[in-house]
Amino acid sequence: MPRPRKKRRREKKERIPRGAQGLPEYDRGAVPEGLVTKRQLSAMGLSPGGNTPKGPAAILRCKGCAYRPQWSCTHPTRGFLLRVDLAVPKRVPTLAQEWALDRAMAARQTCGDCGRRFFFCLSKKLGCCIECFDGTPVDPSSYLEPAMPAAHRLAA
């Protein structure tokens, strides 16, 4: 006979009246102009910039709290709204930074045995591609052929 399951005690969260947190709260679809989420800022090509020291300007309430307008939203799904006028353009990496990132990704994507560079990162546990590990054929469209080393670099 199976043992009866113990019931977990559900912790009661303290309800906070709306506006007691100090930040204004807005429901989805009722956000004023000039306030956006971090993801919307990123889609616009901006980063938070000047918003960081000041913190969020307002709280975007979750869907469930739309039915409880008198209580403040304390759920983890709530979003924070940032001001667009304080945002700055995203930094553009330099050519040297892009080269460094490409070299780092090449180290993770290149098989040490056969020298092929895949379009995904290889398993560190295996240490090589699956074809070199156990002979399972890989799709030829998932890697680049290794470049042939030059015999010599002399002009003549």
JSON list of C-alpha atoms in Angstrom, two decimals:
[
{"chain": "A", "resi": 1, "resn": "MET", "atom": "CA", "xyz": [0.00, 0.00, 0.00]},
{"chain": "A", "resi": 2, "resn": "PRO", "atom": "CA", "xyz": [1.47, 3.39, -0.98]},
{"chain": "A", "resi": 3, "resn": "ARG", "atom": "CA", "xyz": [2.32, 5.80, 1.74]},
{"chain": "A", "resi": 4, "resn": "PRO", "atom": "CA", "xyz": [0.14, 8.90, 1.97]},
{"chain": "A", "resi": 5, "resn": "ARG", "atom": "CA", "xyz": [1.73, 12.03, 0.61]},
{"chain": "A", "resi": 6, "resn": "LYS", "atom": "CA", "xyz": [2.60, 14.75, 3.01]},
{"chain": "A", "resi": 7, "resn": "LYS", "atom": "CA", "xyz": [0.89, 17.99, 2.28]},
{"chain": "A", "resi": 8, "resn": "ARG", "atom": "CA", "xyz": [3.20, 20.93, 1.86]},
{"chain": "A", "resi": 9, "resn": "ARG", "atom": "CA", "xyz": [2.37, 24.04, 3.68]},
{"chain": "A", "resi": 10, "resn": "ARG", "atom": "CA", "xyz": [1.86, 26.88, 1.32]},
{"chain": "A", "resi": 11, "resn": "GLU", "atom": "CA", "xyz": [3.54, 29.98, 2.54]},
{"chain": "A", "resi": 12, "resn": "LYS", "atom": "CA", "xyz": [1.29, 32.98, 2.77]},
{"chain": "A", "resi": 13, "resn": "LYS", "atom": "CA", "xyz": [2.71, 35.99, 1.00]},
{"chain": "A", "resi": 14, "resn": "GLU", "atom": "CA", "xyz": [2.01, 39.28, 2.58]},
{"chain": "A", "resi": 15, "resn": "ARG", "atom": "CA", "xyz": [-0.23, 41.42, 0.44]},
{"chain": "A", "resi": 16, "resn": "ILE", "atom": "CA", "xyz": [0.95, 44.94, -0.16]},
{"chain": "A", "resi": 17, "resn": "PRO", "atom": "CA", "xyz": [-1.51, 47.66, -1.14]},
{"chain": "A", "resi": 18, "resn": "ARG", "atom": "CA", "xyz": [-0.93, 49.04, -4.61]},
{"chain": "A", "resi": 19, "resn": "GLY", "atom": "CA", "xyz": [1.44, 52.00, -4.67]},
{"chain": "A", "resi": 20, "resn": "ALA", "atom": "CA", "xyz": [3.02, 51.17, -1.30]},
{"chain": "A", "resi": 21, "resn": "GLN", "atom": "CA", "xyz": [6.23, 50.07, -3.04]},
{"chain": "A", "resi": 22, "resn": "GLY", "atom": "CA", "xyz": [6.91, 53.61, -4.15]},
{"chain": "A", "resi": 23, "resn": "LEU", "atom": "CA", "xyz": [6.87, 52.87, -7.89]},
{"chain": "A", "resi": 24, "resn": "PRO", "atom": "CA", "xyz": [3.83, 53.38, -10.09]},
{"chain": "A", "resi": 25, "resn": "GLU", "atom": "CA", "xyz": [2.35, 50.17, -11.49]},
{"chain": "A", "resi": 26, "resn": "TYR", "atom": "CA", "xyz": [0.79, 49.74, -14.92]},
{"chain": "A", "resi": 27, "resn": "ASP", "atom": "CA", "xyz": [-1.19, 46.92, -16.44]},
{"chain": "A", "resi": 28, "resn": "ARG", "atom": "CA", "xyz": [-0.27, 45.57, -19.86]},
{"chain": "A", "resi": 29, "resn": "GLY", "atom": "CA", "xyz": [-1.64, 47.82, -22.58]},
{"chain": "A", "resi": 30, "resn": "ALA", "atom": "CA", "xyz": [-1.93, 50.81, -20.26]},
{"chain": "A", "resi": 31, "resn": "VAL", "atom": "CA", "xyz": [1.73, 51.83, -20.15]},
{"chain": "A", "resi": 32, "resn": "PRO", "atom": "CA", "xyz": [2.32, 55.53, -20.91]},
{"chain": "A", "resi": 33, "resn": "GLU", "atom": "CA", "xyz": [4.58, 56.72, -23.72]},
{"chain": "A", "resi": 34, "resn": "GLY", "atom": "CA", "xyz": [8.27, 56.83, -22.88]},
{"chain": "A", "resi": 35, "resn": "LEU", "atom": "CA", "xyz": [8.33, 53.72, -20.66]},
{"chain": "A", "resi": 36, "resn": "VAL", "atom": "CA", "xyz": [9.45, 50.38, -22.12]},
{"chain": "A", "resi": 37, "resn": "THR", "atom": "CA", "xyz": [10.82, 47.05, -20.92]},
{"chain": "A", "resi": 38, "resn": "LYS", "atom": "CA", "xyz": [14.47, 46.05, -21.24]},
{"chain": "A", "resi": 39, "resn": "ARG", "atom": "CA", "xyz": [13.62, 43.72, -24.14]},
{"chain": "A", "resi": 40, "resn": "GLN", "atom": "CA", "xyz": [11.86, 46.53, -26.01]},
{"chain": "A", "resi": 41, "resn": "LEU", "atom": "CA", "xyz": [14.89, 48.78, -25.46]},
{"chain": "A", "resi": 42, "resn": "SER", "atom": "CA", "xyz": [17.11, 46.09, -26.95]},
{"chain": "A", "resi": 43, "resn": "ALA", "atom": "CA", "xyz": [14.83, 45.77, -29.98]},
{"chain": "A", "resi": 44, "resn": "MET", "atom": "CA", "xyz": [15.19, 49.53, -30.52]},
{"chain": "A", "resi": 45, "resn": "GLY", "atom": "CA", "xyz": [19.00, 49.24, -30.49]},
{"chain": "A", "resi": 46, "resn": "LEU", "atom": "CA", "xyz": [19.32, 50.95, -27.10]},
{"chain": "A", "resi": 47, "resn": "SER", "atom": "CA", "xyz": [20.77, 49.90, -23.76]},
{"chain": "A", "resi": 48, "resn": "PRO", "atom": "CA", "xyz": [19.52, 51.04, -20.33]},
{"chain": "A", "resi": 49, "resn": "GLY", "atom": "CA", "xyz": [22.42, 53.50, -19.88]},
{"chain": "A", "resi": 50, "resn": "GLY", "atom": "CA", "xyz": [21.30, 56.23, -17.46]},
{"chain": "A", "resi": 51, "resn": "ASN", "atom": "CA", "xyz": [18.45, 54.07, -16.11]},
{"chain": "A", "resi": 52, "resn": "THR", "atom": "CA", "xyz": [20.83, 51.79, -14.21]},
{"chain": "A", "resi": 53, "resn": "PRO", "atom": "CA", "xyz": [21.75, 54.00, -11.23]},
{"chain": "A", "resi": 54, "resn": "LYS", "atom": "CA", "xyz": [18.20, 55.27, -10.82]},
{"chain": "A", "resi": 55, "resn": "GLY", "atom": "CA", "xyz": [16.60, 51.83, -11.14]},
{"chain": "A", "resi": 56, "resn": "PRO", "atom": "CA", "xyz": [13.30, 51.14, -12.87]},
{"chain": "A", "resi": 57, "resn": "ALA", "atom": "CA", "xyz": [10.83, 53.96, -13.38]},
{"chain": "A", "resi": 58, "resn": "ALA", "atom": "CA", "xyz": [7.73, 51.80, -12.93]},
{"chain": "A", "resi": 59, "resn": "ILE", "atom": "CA", "xyz": [6.46, 48.22, -12.60]},
{"chain": "A", "resi": 60, "resn": "LEU", "atom": "CA", "xyz": [4.66, 46.32, -15.34]},
{"chain": "A", "resi": 61, "resn": "ARG", "atom": "CA", "xyz": [2.11, 44.13, -13.59]},
{"chain": "A", "resi": 62, "resn": "CYS", "atom": "CA", "xyz": [1.72, 40.46, -14.53]},
{"chain": "A", "resi": 63, "resn": "LYS", "atom": "CA", "xyz": [-1.45, 39.15, -16.19]},
{"chain": "A", "resi": 64, "resn": "GLY", "atom": "CA", "xyz": [-2.78, 37.60, -13.00]},
{"chain": "A", "resi": 65, "resn": "CYS", "atom": "CA", "xyz": [-2.63, 40.84, -11.05]},
{"chain": "A", "resi": 66, "resn": "ALA", "atom": "CA", "xyz": [-4.81, 42.60, -13.63]},
{"chain": "A", "resi": 67, "resn": "TYR", "atom": "CA", "xyz": [-7.77, 41.04, -11.80]},
{"chain": "A", "resi": 68, "resn": "ARG", "atom": "CA", "xyz": [-6.64, 42.44, -8.45]},
{"chain": "A", "resi": 69, "resn": "PRO", "atom": "CA", "xyz": [-6.20, 46.19, -9.04]},
{"chain": "A", "resi": 70, "resn": "GLN", "atom": "CA", "xyz": [-6.01, 47.11, -5.34]},
{"chain": "A", "resi": 71, "resn": "TRP", "atom": "CA", "xyz": [-2.99, 44.89, -4.57]},
{"chain": "A", "resi": 72, "resn": "SER", "atom": "CA", "xyz": [0.60, 45.44, -5.62]},
{"chain": "A", "resi": 73, "resn": "CYS", "atom": "CA", "xyz": [2.18, 42.87, -7.95]},
{"chain": "A", "resi": 74, "resn": "THR", "atom": "CA", "xyz": [4.93, 40.94, -6.15]},
{"chain": "A", "resi": 75, "resn": "HIS", "atom": "CA", "xyz": [5.15, 38.00, -8.57]},
{"chain": "A", "resi": 76, "resn": "PRO", "atom": "CA", "xyz": [8.45, 37.11, -10.24]},
{"chain": "A", "resi": 77, "resn": "THR", "atom": "CA", "xyz": [6.81, 37.54, -13.67]},
{"chain": "A", "resi": 78, "resn": "ARG", "atom": "CA", "xyz": [6.34, 41.25, -13.22]},
{"chain": "A", "resi": 79, "resn": "GLY", "atom": "CA", "xyz": [8.43, 43.46, -15.44]},
{"chain": "A", "resi": 80, "resn": "PHE", "atom": "CA", "xyz": [10.26, 46.67, -14.81]},
{"chain": "A", "resi": 81, "resn": "LEU", "atom": "CA", "xyz": [9.78, 49.68, -17.05]},
{"chain": "A", "resi": 82, "resn": "LEU", "atom": "CA", "xyz": [12.65, 51.96, -18.01]},
{"chain": "A", "resi": 83, "resn": "ARG", "atom": "CA", "xyz": [12.64, 55.47, -19.46]},
{"chain": "A", "resi": 84, "resn": "VAL", "atom": "CA", "xyz": [13.50, 55.76, -23.15]},
{"chain": "A", "resi": 85, "resn": "ASP", "atom": "CA", "xyz": [14.93, 59.29, -22.81]},
{"chain": "A", "resi": 86, "resn": "LEU", "atom": "CA", "xyz": [17.68, 58.03, -20.45]},
{"chain": "A", "resi": 87, "resn": "ALA", "atom": "CA", "xyz": [18.66, 55.12, -22.70]},
{"chain": "A", "resi": 88, "resn": "VAL", "atom": "CA", "xyz": [21.85, 55.24, -24.76]},
{"chain": "A", "resi": 89, "resn": "PRO", "atom": "CA", "xyz": [22.77, 53.51, -28.05]},
{"chain": "A", "resi": 90, "resn": "LYS", "atom": "CA", "xyz": [24.24, 50.04, -27.78]},
{"chain": "A", "resi": 91, "resn": "ARG", "atom": "CA", "xyz": [28.01, 49.80, -27.92]},
{"chain": "A", "resi": 92, "resn": "VAL", "atom": "CA", "xyz": [29.41, 48.51, -31.19]},
{"chain": "A", "resi": 93, "resn": "PRO", "atom": "CA", "xyz": [32.30, 46.04, -30.74]},
{"chain": "A", "resi": 94, "resn": "THR", "atom": "CA", "xyz": [35.62, 46.91, -32.34]},
{"chain": "A", "resi": 95, "resn": "LEU", "atom": "CA", "xyz": [37.12, 44.72, -35.04]},
{"chain": "A", "resi": 96, "resn": "ALA", "atom": "CA", "xyz": [39.69, 43.35, -32.58]},
{"chain": "A", "resi": 97, "resn": "GLN", "atom": "CA", "xyz": [36.91, 42.36, -30.16]},
{"chain": "A", "resi": 98, "resn": "GLU", "atom": "CA", "xyz": [35.03, 40.57, -32.95]},
{"chain": "A", "resi": 99, "resn": "TRP", "atom": "CA", "xyz": [38.20, 38.71, -33.96]},
{"chain": "A", "resi": 100, "resn": "ALA", "atom": "CA", "xyz": [38.80, 37.67, -30.35]},
{"chain": "A", "resi": 101, "resn": "LEU", "atom": "CA", "xyz": [35.24, 36.37, -30.06]},
{"chain": "A", "resi": 102, "resn": "ASP", "atom": "CA", "xyz": [35.59, 34.49, -33.34]},
{"chain": "A", "resi": 103, "resn": "ARG", "atom": "CA", "xyz": [38.83, 32.84, -32.16]},
{"chain": "A", "resi": 104, "resn": "ALA", "atom": "CA", "xyz": [37.16, 31.84, -28.88]},
{"chain": "A", "resi": 105, "resn": "MET", "atom": "CA", "xyz": [34.18, 30.36, -30.72]},
{"chain": "A", "resi": 106, "resn": "ALA", "atom": "CA", "xyz": [36.48, 28.60, -33.18]},
{"chain": "A", "resi": 107, "resn": "ALA", "atom": "CA", "xyz": [38.22, 26.88, -30.26]},
{"chain": "A", "resi": 108, "resn": "ARG", "atom": "CA", "xyz": [34.86, 25.57, -29.02]},
{"chain": "A", "resi": 109, "resn": "GLN", "atom": "CA", "xyz": [33.57, 24.57, -32.46]},
{"chain": "A", "resi": 110, "resn": "THR", "atom": "CA", "xyz": [36.66, 22.90, -34.00]},
{"chain": "A", "resi": 111, "resn": "CYS", "atom": "CA", "xyz": [37.31, 19.18, -33.62]},
{"chain": "A", "resi": 112, "resn": "GLY", "atom": "CA", "xyz": [40.83, 18.50, -32.38]},
{"chain": "A", "resi": 113, "resn": "ASP", "atom": "CA", "xyz": [41.10, 15.21, -34.29]},
{"chain": "A", "resi": 114, "resn": "CYS", "atom": "CA", "xyz": [39.81, 15.99, -37.78]},
{"chain": "A", "resi": 115, "resn": "GLY", "atom": "CA", "xyz": [40.10, 19.81, -37.76]},
{"chain": "A", "resi": 116, "resn": "ARG", "atom": "CA", "xyz": [36.56, 20.48, -39.02]},
{"chain": "A", "resi": 117, "resn": "ARG", "atom": "CA", "xyz": [34.79, 23.57, -37.67]},
{"chain": "A", "resi": 118, "resn": "PHE", "atom": "CA", "xyz": [31.14, 22.95, -36.87]},
{"chain": "A", "resi": 119, "resn": "PHE", "atom": "CA", "xyz": [28.34, 25.52, -36.71]},
{"chain": "A", "resi": 120, "resn": "PHE", "atom": "CA", "xyz": [27.66, 24.55, -33.08]},
{"chain": "A", "resi": 121, "resn": "CYS", "atom": "CA", "xyz": [29.82, 24.04, -29.99]},
{"chain": "A", "resi": 122, "resn": "LEU", "atom": "CA", "xyz": [31.24, 20.56, -29.51]},
{"chain": "A", "resi": 123, "resn": "SER", "atom": "CA", "xyz": [30.89, 18.57, -26.32]},
{"chain": "A", "resi": 124, "resn": "LYS", "atom": "CA", "xyz": [33.71, 19.12, -23.84]},
{"chain": "A", "resi": 125, "resn": "LYS", "atom": "CA", "xyz": [33.01, 15.69, -22.41]},
{"chain": "A", "resi": 126, "resn": "LEU", "atom": "CA", "xyz": [33.80, 13.94, -25.71]},
{"chain": "A", "resi": 127, "resn": "GLY", "atom": "CA", "xyz": [36.66, 16.22, -26.68]},
{"chain": "A", "resi": 128, "resn": "CYS", "atom": "CA", "xyz": [35.97, 15.78, -30.40]},
{"chain": "A", "resi": 129, "resn": "CYS", "atom": "CA", "xyz": [33.13, 15.51, -32.91]},
{"chain": "A", "resi": 130, "resn": "ILE", "atom": "CA", "xyz": [30.77, 12.53, -32.79]},
{"chain": "A", "resi": 131, "resn": "GLU", "atom": "CA", "xyz": [32.20, 11.09, -36.00]},
{"chain": "A", "resi": 132, "resn": "CYS", "atom": "CA", "xyz": [35.72, 10.98, -34.58]},
{"chain": "A", "resi": 133, "resn": "PHE", "atom": "CA", "xyz": [34.40, 9.65, -31.25]},
{"chain": "A", "resi": 134, "resn": "ASP", "atom": "CA", "xyz": [32.35, 6.67, -32.40]},
{"chain": "A", "resi": 135, "resn": "GLY", "atom": "CA", "xyz": [32.12, 6.81, -36.19]},
{"chain": "A", "resi": 136, "resn": "THR", "atom": "CA", "xyz": [28.56, 8.13, -36.44]},
{"chain": "A", "resi": 137, "resn": "PRO", "atom": "CA", "xyz": [28.42, 10.12, -39.70]},
{"chain": "A", "resi": 138, "resn": "VAL", "atom": "CA", "xyz": [27.63, 13.82, -39.37]},
{"chain": "A", "resi": 139, "resn": "ASP", "atom": "CA", "xyz": [25.69, 15.94, -41.83]},
{"chain": "A", "resi": 140, "resn": "PRO", "atom": "CA", "xyz": [28.12, 17.63, -44.26]},
{"chain": "A", "resi": 141, "resn": "SER", "atom": "CA", "xyz": [26.08, 20.85, -44.07]},
{"chain": "A", "resi": 142, "resn": "SER", "atom": "CA", "xyz": [26.85, 21.18, -40.34]},
{"chain": "A", "resi": 143, "resn": "TYR", "atom": "CA", "xyz": [30.58, 21.90, -40.67]},
{"chain": "A", "resi": 144, "resn": "LEU", "atom": "CA", "xyz": [33.24, 23.63, -42.73]},
{"chain": "A", "resi": 145, "resn": "GLU", "atom": "CA", "xyz": [36.09, 21.68, -44.28]},
{"chain": "A", "resi": 146, "resn": "PRO", "atom": "CA", "xyz": [39.46, 22.42, -42.70]},
{"chain": "A", "resi": 147, "resn": "ALA", "atom": "CA", "xyz": [41.61, 24.83, -44.65]},
{"chain": "A", "resi": 148, "resn": "MET", "atom": "CA", "xyz": [44.62, 23.18, -46.27]},
{"chain": "A", "resi": 149, "resn": "PRO", "atom": "CA", "xyz": [47.89, 24.58, -44.89]},
{"chain": "A", "resi": 150, "resn": "ALA", "atom": "CA", "xyz": [50.06, 26.30, -47.45]},
{"chain": "A", "resi": 151, "resn": "ALA", "atom": "CA", "xyz": [53.20, 24.35, -48.39]},
{"chain": "A", "resi": 152, "resn": "HIS", "atom": "CA", "xyz": [55.22, 27.52, -48.45]},
{"chain": "A", "resi": 153, "resn": "ARG", "atom": "CA", "xyz": [54.55, 31.24, -48.50]},
{"chain": "A", "resi": 154, "resn": "LEU", "atom": "CA", "xyz": [57.24, 32.25, -50.91]},
{"chain": "A", "resi": 155, "resn": "ALA", "atom": "CA", "xyz": [56.30, 34.46, -53.83]},
{"chain": "A", "resi": 156, "resn": "ALA", "atom": "CA", "xyz": [58.46, 32.55, -56.33]}
]
